Coordinates of C-alpha atoms and ligand atoms in Angstrom, one line a residue:
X288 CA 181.9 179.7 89.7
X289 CA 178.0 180.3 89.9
X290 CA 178.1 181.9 86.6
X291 CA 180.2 178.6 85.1
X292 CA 177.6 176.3 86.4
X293 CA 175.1 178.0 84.8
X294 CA 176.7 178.4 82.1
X295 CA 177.3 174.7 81.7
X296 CA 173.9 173.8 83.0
X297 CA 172.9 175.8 79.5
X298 CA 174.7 174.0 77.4
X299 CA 173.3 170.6 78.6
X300 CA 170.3 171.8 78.4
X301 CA 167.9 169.0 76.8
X302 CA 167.8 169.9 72.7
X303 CA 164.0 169.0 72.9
X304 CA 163.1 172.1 75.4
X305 CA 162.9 174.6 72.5
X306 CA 165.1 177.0 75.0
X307 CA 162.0 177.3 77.1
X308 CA 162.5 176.5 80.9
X309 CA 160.7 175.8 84.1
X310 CA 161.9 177.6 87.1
X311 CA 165.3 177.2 85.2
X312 CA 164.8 173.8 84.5
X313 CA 164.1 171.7 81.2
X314 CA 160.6 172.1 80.1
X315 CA 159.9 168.7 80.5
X316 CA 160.0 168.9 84.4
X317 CA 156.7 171.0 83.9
X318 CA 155.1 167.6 81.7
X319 CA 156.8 165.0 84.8
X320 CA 155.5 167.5 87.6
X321 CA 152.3 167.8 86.5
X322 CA 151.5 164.2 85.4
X323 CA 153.0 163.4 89.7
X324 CA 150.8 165.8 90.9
X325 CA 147.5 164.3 89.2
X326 CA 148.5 161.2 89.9
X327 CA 149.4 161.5 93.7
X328 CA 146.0 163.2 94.1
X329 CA 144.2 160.6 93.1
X330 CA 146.4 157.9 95.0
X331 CA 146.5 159.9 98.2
X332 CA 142.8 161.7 97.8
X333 CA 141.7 157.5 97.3
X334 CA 144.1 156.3 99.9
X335 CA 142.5 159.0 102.2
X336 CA 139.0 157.4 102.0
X337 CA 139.9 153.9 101.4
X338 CA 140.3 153.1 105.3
X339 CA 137.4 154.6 106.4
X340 CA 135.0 153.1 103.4
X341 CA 136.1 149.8 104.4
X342 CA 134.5 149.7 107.5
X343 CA 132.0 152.3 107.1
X344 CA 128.3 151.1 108.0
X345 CA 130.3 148.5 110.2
X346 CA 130.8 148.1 114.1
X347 CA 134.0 150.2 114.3
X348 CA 132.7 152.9 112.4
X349 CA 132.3 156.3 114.4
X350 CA 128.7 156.6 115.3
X351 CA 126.7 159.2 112.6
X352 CA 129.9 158.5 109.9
X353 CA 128.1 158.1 106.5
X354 CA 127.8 154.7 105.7
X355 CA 127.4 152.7 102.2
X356 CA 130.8 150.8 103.3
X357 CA 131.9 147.3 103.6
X358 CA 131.2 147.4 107.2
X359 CA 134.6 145.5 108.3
X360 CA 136.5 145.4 111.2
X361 CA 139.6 148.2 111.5
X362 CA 141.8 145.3 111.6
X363 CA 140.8 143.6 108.4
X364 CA 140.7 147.6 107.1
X365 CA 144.1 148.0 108.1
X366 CA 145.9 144.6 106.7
X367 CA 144.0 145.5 103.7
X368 CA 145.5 148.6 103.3
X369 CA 148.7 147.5 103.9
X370 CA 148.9 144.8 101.7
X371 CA 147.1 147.4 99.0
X372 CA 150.2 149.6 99.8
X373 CA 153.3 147.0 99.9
X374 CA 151.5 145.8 96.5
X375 CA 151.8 149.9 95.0
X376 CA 155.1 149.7 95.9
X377 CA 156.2 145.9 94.6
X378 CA 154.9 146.7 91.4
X379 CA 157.4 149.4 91.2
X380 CA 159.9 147.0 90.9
X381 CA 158.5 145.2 87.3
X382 CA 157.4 148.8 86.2
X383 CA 160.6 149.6 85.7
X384 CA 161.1 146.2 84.2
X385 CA 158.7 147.1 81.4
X386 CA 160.2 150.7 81.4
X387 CA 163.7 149.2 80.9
X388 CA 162.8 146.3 78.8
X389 CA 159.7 146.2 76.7
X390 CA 157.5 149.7 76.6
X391 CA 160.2 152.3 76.9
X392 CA 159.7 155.1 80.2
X393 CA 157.3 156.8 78.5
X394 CA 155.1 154.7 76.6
X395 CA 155.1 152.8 80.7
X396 CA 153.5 155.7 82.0
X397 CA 150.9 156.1 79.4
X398 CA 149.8 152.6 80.2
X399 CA 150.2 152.8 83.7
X400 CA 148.0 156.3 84.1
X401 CA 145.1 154.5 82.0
X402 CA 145.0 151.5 84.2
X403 CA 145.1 153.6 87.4
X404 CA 141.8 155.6 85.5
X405 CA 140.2 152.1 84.8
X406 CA 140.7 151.1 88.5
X407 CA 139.1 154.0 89.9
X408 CA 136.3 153.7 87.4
X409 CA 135.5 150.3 88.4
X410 CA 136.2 151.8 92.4
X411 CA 133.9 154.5 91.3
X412 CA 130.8 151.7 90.6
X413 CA 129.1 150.1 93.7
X414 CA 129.4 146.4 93.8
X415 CA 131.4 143.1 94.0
X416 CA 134.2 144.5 92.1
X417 CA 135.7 147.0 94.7
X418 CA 139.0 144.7 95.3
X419 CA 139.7 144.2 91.1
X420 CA 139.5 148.0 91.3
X421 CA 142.2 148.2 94.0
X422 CA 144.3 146.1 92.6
X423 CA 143.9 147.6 89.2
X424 CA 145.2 151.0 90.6
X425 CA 148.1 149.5 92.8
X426 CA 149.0 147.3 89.7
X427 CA 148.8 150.9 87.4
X428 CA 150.8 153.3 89.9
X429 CA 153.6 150.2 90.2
X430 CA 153.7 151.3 86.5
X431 CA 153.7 154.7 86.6
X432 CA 156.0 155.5 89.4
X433 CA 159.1 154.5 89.2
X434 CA 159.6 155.5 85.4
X435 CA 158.1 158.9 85.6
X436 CA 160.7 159.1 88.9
X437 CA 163.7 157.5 85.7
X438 CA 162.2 160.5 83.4
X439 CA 163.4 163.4 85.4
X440 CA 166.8 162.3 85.7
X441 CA 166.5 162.2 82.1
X442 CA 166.3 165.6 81.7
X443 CA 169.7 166.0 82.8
X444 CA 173.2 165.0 81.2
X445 CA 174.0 162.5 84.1
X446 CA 174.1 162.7 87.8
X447 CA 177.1 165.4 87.5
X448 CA 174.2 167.7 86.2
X449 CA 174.6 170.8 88.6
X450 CA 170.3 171.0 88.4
X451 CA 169.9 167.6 89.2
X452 CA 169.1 167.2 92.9
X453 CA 167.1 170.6 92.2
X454 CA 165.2 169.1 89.8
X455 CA 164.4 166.4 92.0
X456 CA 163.2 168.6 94.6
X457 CA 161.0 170.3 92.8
X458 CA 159.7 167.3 91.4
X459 CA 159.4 166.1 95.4
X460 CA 156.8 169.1 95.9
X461 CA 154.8 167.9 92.7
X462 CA 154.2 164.9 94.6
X463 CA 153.3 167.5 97.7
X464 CA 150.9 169.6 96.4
X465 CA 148.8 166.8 94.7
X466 CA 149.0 165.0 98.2
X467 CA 148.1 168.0 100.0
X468 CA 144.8 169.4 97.9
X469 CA 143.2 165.7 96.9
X470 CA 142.3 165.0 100.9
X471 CA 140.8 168.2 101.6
X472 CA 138.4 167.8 98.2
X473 CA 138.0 164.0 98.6
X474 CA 136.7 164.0 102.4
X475 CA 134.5 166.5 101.2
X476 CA 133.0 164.4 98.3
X477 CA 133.6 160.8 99.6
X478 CA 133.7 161.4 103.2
X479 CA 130.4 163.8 103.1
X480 CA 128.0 163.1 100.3
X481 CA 128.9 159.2 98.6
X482 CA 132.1 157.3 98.4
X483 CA 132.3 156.0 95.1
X484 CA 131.5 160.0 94.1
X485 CA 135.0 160.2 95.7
X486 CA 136.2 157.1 93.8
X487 CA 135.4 158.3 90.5
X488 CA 137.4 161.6 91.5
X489 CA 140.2 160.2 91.6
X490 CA 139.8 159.0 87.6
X491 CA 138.8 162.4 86.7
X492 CA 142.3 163.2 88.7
X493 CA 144.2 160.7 87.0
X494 CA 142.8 161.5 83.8
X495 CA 143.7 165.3 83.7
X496 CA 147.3 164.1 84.7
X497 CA 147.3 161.5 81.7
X498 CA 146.0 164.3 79.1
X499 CA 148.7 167.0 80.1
X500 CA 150.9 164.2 80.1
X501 CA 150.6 163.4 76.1
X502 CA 150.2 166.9 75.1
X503 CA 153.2 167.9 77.0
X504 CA 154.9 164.6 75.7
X505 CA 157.2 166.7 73.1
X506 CA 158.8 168.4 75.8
X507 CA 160.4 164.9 77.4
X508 CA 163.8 163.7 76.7
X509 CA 164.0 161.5 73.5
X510 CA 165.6 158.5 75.9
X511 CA 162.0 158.4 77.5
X512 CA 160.3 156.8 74.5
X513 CA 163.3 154.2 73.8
X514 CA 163.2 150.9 75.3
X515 CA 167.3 150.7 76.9
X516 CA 167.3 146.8 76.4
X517 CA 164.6 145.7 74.9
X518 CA 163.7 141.2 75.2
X519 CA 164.9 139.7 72.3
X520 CA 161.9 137.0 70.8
X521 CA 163.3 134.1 72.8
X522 CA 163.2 136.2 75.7
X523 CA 159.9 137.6 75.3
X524 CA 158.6 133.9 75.0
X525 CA 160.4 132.6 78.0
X526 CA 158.9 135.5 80.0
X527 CA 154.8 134.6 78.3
X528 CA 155.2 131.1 79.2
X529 CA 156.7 131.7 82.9
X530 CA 153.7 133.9 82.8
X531 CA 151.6 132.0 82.2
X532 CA 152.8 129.2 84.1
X533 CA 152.3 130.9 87.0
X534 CA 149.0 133.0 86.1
X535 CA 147.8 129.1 85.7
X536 CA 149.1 127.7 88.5
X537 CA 147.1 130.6 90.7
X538 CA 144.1 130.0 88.5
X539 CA 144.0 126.8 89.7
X540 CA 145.0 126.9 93.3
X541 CA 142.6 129.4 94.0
X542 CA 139.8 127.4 91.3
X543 CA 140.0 124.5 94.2
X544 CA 140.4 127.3 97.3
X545 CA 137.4 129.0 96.1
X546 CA 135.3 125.8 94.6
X547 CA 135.6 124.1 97.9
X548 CA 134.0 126.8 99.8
X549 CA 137.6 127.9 101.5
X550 CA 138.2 131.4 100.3
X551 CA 138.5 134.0 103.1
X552 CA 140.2 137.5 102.3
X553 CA 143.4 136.2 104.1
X554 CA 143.7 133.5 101.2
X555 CA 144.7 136.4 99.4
X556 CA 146.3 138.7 102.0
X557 CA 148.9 136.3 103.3
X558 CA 150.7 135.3 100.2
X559 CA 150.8 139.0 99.7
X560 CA 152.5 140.3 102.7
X561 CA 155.0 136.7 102.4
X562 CA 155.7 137.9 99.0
X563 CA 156.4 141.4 100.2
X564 CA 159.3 140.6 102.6
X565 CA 160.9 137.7 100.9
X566 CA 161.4 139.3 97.3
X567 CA 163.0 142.8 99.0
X568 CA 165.4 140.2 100.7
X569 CA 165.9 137.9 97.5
X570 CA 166.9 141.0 95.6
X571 CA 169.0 142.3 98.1
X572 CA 170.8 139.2 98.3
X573 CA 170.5 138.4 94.9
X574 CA 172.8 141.7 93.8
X575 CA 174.8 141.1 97.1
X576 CA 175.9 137.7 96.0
X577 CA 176.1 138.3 92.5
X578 CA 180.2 137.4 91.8
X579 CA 180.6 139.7 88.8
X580 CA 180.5 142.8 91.4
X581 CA 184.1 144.3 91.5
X582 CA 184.9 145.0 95.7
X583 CA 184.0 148.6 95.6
X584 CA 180.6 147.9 95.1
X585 CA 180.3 145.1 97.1
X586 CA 181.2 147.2 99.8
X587 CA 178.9 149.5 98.5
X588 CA 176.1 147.3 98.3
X589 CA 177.0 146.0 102.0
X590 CA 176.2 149.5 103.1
X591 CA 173.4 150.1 101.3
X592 CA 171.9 147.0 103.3
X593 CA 171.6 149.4 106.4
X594 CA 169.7 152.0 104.2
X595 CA 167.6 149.7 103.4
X596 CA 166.8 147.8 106.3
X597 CA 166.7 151.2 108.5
X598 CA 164.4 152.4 105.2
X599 CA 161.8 149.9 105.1
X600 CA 161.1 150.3 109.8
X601 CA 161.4 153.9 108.5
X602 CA 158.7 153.3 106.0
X603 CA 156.3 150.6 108.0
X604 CA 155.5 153.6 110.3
X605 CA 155.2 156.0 108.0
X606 CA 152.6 154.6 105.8
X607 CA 150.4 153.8 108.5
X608 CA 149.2 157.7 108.0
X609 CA 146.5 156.4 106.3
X610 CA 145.3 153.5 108.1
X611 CA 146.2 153.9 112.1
X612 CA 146.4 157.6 112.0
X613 CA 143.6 158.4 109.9
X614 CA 141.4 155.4 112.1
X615 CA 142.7 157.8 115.2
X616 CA 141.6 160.7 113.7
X617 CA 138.1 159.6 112.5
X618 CA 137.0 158.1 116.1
X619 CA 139.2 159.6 118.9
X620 CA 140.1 163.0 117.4
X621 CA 138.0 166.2 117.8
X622 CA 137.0 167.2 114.2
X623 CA 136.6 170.9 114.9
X624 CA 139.5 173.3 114.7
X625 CA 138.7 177.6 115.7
X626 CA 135.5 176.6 115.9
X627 CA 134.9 175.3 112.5
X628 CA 134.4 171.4 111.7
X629 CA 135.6 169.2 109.5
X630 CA 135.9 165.7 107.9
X631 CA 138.8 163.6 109.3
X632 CA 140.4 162.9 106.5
X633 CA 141.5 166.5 106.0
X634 CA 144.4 165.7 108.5
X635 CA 145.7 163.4 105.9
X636 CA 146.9 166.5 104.1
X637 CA 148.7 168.0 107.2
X638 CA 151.9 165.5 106.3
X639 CA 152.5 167.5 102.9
X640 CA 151.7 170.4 104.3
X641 CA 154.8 170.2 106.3
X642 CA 157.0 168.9 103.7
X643 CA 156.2 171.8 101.7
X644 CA 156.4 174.3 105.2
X645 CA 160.0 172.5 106.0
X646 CA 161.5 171.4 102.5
X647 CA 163.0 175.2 102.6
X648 CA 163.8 175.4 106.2
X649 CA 165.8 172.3 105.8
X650 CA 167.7 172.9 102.6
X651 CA 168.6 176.1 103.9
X652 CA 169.8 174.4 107.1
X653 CA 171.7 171.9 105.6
X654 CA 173.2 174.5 103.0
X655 CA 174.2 176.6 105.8
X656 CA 175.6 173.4 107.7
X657 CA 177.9 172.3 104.7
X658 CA 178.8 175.9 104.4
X659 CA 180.8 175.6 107.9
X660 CA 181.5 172.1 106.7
X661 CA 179.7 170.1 108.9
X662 CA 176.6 168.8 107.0
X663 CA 175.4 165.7 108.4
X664 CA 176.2 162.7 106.3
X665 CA 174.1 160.6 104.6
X666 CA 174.4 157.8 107.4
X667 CA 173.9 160.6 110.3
X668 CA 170.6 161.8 108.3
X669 CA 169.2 158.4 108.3
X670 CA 169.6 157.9 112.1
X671 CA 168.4 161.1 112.9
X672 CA 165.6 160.1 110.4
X673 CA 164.8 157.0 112.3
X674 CA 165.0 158.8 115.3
X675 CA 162.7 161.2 114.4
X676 CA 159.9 158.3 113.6
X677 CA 160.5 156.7 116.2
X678 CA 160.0 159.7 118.5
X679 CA 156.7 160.4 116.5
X680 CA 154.7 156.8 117.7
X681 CA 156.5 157.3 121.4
X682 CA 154.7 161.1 121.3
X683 CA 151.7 159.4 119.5
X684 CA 151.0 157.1 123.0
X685 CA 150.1 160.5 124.8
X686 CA 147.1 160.9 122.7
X687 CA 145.8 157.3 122.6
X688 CA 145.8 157.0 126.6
X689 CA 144.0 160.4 126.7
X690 CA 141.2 158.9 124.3
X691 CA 140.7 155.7 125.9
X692 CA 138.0 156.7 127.6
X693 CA 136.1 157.8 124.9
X694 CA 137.5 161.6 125.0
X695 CA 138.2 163.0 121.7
X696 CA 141.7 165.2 121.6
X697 CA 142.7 167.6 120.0
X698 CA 143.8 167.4 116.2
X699 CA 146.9 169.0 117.7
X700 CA 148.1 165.8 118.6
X701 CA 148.0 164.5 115.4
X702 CA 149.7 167.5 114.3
X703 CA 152.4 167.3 116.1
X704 CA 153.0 163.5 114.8
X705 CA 152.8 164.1 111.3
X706 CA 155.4 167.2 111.9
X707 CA 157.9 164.7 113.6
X708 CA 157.5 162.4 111.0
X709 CA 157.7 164.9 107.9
X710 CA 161.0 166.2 109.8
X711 CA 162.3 162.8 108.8
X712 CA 161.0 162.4 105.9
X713 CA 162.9 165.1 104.9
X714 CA 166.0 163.4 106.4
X715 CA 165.4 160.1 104.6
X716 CA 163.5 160.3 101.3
X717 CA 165.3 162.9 99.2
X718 CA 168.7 161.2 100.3
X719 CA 167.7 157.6 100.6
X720 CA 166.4 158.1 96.6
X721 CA 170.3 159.7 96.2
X722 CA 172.5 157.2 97.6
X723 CA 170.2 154.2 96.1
X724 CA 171.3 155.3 92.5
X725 CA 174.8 156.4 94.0
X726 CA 175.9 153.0 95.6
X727 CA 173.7 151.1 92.5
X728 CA 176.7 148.2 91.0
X729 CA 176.4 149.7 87.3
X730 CA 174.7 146.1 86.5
X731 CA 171.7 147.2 88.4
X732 CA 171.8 150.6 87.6
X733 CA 168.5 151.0 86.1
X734 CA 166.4 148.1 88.3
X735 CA 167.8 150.7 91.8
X736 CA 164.7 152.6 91.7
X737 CA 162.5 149.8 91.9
X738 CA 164.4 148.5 94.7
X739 CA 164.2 151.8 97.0
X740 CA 160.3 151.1 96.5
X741 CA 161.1 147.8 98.2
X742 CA 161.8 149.0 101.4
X743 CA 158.2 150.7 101.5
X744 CA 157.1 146.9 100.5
X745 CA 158.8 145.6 103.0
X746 CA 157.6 148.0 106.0
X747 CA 154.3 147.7 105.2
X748 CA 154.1 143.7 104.4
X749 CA 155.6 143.4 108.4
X750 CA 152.2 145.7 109.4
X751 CA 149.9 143.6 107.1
X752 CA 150.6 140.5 108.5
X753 CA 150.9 142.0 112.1
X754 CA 147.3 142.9 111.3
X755 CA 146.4 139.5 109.9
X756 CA 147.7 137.7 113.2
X757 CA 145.8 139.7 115.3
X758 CA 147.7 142.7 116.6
X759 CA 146.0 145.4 117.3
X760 CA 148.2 148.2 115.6
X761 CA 146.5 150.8 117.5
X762 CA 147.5 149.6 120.6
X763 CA 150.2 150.7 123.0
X764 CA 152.3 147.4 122.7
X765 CA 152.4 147.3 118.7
X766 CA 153.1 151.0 119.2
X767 CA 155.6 151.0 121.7
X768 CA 157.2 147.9 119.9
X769 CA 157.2 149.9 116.1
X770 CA 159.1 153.2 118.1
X771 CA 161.7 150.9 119.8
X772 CA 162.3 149.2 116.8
X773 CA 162.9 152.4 114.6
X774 CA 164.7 154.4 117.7
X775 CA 166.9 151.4 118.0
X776 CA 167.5 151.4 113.8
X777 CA 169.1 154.5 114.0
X778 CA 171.5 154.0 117.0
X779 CA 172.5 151.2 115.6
X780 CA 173.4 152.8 112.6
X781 CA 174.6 155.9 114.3
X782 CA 176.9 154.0 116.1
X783 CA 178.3 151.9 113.2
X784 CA 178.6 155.5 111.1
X785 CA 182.3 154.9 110.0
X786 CA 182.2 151.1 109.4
X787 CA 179.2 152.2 107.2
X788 CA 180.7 155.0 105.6
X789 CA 184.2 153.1 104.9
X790 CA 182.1 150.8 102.8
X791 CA 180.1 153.6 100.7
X792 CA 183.9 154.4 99.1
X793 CA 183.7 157.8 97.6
X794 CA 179.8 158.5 97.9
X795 CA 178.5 160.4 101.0
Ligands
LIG1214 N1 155.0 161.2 99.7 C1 156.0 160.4 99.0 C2 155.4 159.9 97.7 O1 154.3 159.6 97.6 C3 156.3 159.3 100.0 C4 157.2 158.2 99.4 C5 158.5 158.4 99.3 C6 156.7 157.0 98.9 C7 159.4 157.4 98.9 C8 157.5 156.1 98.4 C9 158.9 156.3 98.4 O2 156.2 159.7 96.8

């Protein structure tokens, strides 16, 4: 049997590999996994600093920190950075749009990688233009994500490829490795010595990633450079004047916010974090409505509306890594570990330090499971997933009581957290990415991707405009509130397992 799958892995092999492989995978993985890992160092070695440059030099600082920030509050930091976040993760959505539509998968990601370069350039110069730069990279890694994520299934003849979900994993610890190694160098450079030094790392990052990218370019699957259904000219037009329409309409509103003396941040925050809930929801109920579904996959799509929702609570925790947490580690964490100190934003690489410690422990466990025949289905994984999170922020109060009197803790603490969270992570993400293209209705088929993204959109738009109304995300009550809220996700959907999974049809 192992030697047929093999065999017939071979013979789909992708023509373009010229027989070479990469860890027994098409050669193009080796061009995809390489252009992630560039890329996710500079978004996570950026997203490291981006907190803690925002109000560096300011009253919540953490006395003796560098500073040469913009000396804000941690609660403007932290709506910022969520909306800068829910943004990344939007844009996914038209990415693949221009993927699908108008650039082709691979000619997206070539223009994708060079805005995210030209972001961090203009990060990389002090000034005015900081928040052009920010949204320059969020706008480019919209881009860039969600077709290099299409790419890799192209390397394989369809999701009956017996490599697929392997190729997937590996690609998974692409995205891993460049998380874990750009926080280590980036609090060094940023945190330590000057900020925008840090900054312009990340475009040297980027840039590397977009050079192996076009040189490794013949190794990709020929579907990558075409365009599946490209605008006809009527189309294309609609699209530039709805454009531009809107871009004008903008232009405007904010011509008279601005010209009357109005503008605040929050004129542009808001509108952001509304955006961010109500388009998840108007796609979700967009494809849920839509009458042209046969009943399979409305059931289907009816199911998938627990993923999604359990997903984006899953997600609004999660991402706080690099705004709560890493504020937590910078002022009420001990920054010394055996003896030897460091900068805080190092424990931003202890989350893909466990996903690459536990990605074999649990594929081994879950192989093992499904060997007796009782691997967890998909619906079990996401409640013990949501379980899991919430379990982390309920743990995570222990810590913040200790430090409220000004006692720093131990980085064990934090730990501890990111190793609850990364176990489920590991329940969630690689599954959540699988049943999203498995319970797609074949009309949304290639838009799916986009809208997994959405539930990380939709997470962190609820923290951005918690932020923006005053909550104070680091307290016990927001806390508390987040882990009920996620605990209670996944009984819910533990407890509604076989309604759920009557609905999914033949996918598990
Ligand atoms: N570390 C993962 C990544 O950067 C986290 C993630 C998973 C983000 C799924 C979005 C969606 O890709």
């Amino acid at each position: 049997m192992a030697s047929s799958l093999t065999k017939d892995a071979a013979a789909q092999g992708n023509p373009a590999n010229g027989g070479k492989t990469f860890f027994g995978h098409p050669r193009g993985l080796a061009t995809l996994f390489m252009t992630e890992m560039w890329e996710r160092f500079s978004f996570y070695g950026m997203r490291a600093l981006l907190v803690l440059y925002l109000i560096s030099g300011g009253a919540d600082a953490e006395t003796g920190s560098q500073g040469g920030g913009l000396a804000m509050t941690a609660a403007s930091a932290s709506a910022i950075y969520a909306v800068y976040m829910a943004l990344v993760y939007l844009l996914a959505m038209p990415g693949g749009w221009f993927g699908d539509r108008v650039w082709g998968p691979r000619k997206t990601v070539i223009v994708g990688a060079s805005v995210v370069i030209a972001g961090h350039v203009v990060l990389a110069i002090p000034g005015p233009s900081f928040f052009v730069g920010l949204a320059m990279v969020a706008c480019g890694s919209g881009l860039l994500k969600s077709n290099i994520s299409t790419m890799v299934g192209h390397l394989y003849n369809g999701p009956q490829d017996p490599r697929r979900d392997g190729g997937f994993t590996v690609f998974y610890m692409s995205i891993n490795l460049g998380s874990l190694v750009a926080p280590l160098l980036f609090g060094w450079v940023g945190q330590s010595i000057n900020w925008h030094l840090g900054f312009g790392l990340a475009a040297v990052g980027m840039a590397l990633g977009l050079t192996q990218f076009l040189f490794g370019t013949k190794h990709l699957d020929p579907k990558s450079s075409q365009v599946p259904t490209p605008l006809t000219v009527e189309e294309r037009n609609g699209w530039l004047r709805k454009g531009l329409l809107w871009a004008g309409i903008a232009a405007v509103f904010y011509g008279i916010v601005a010209g009357t003396g109005h503008f605040t941040l929050n004129w542009a925050l808001v509108p952001i974090g509304v955006i961010g809930i109500a388009i998840p929801f108007a796609v979700l109920f967009r494809i849920k409505r839509d009458k042209e579904l046969s009943p399979s996959e409305q059931g289907k799509v009816s199911s998938y509306l627990w993923f999604f929702v359990a997903a984006a609570a899953f997600w609004m925790i999660f991402d706080q890594a690099g705004s709560t947490l890493s504020l937590f580690a910078e002022k009420n964490t001990a920054k010394t570990i055996f003896g030897l100190s460091f900068p805080s934003t190092w424990l931003q690489s202890v989350n893909p330090m466990w996903v690459l410690a536990l990605a074999p422990v649990f594929a081994t466990m879950w192989l093992a499971l499904a060997r007796r025949g009782k691997e967890p289905s998909t619906t079990v994984k996401f409640a013990m997933a949501m379980v899991a999170i919430g379990a982390s922020y309920f743990f995570f109060i222990v810590p913040i009581m200790m430090s409220a009197g000004g006692d720093k803790v131990s980085p064990m603490w934090l730990i501890t957290v990111y190793c609850m969270q990364t176990m489920g992570e590991l329940c969630l993400s690689p599954v959540g990415l699988s049943v999203t293209t498995k319970l797609a209705p074949v009309k949304y088929a290639s838009q799916m991707m986009g809208v997994w993204f959405l539930a990380n959109t939709a997470g962190d738009s609820v923290v951005s405009l918690l932020g923006i109304a005053g909550a104070d995300l680091s307290g016990v009550g927001v806390l508390v509130a987040e882990a009920a809220l996620a605990t209670l996700a996944g009984v819910a959907i533990y407890l509604n397992r076989k309604r759920i999974n009557e609905r999914m049809g033949d996918v598990r």
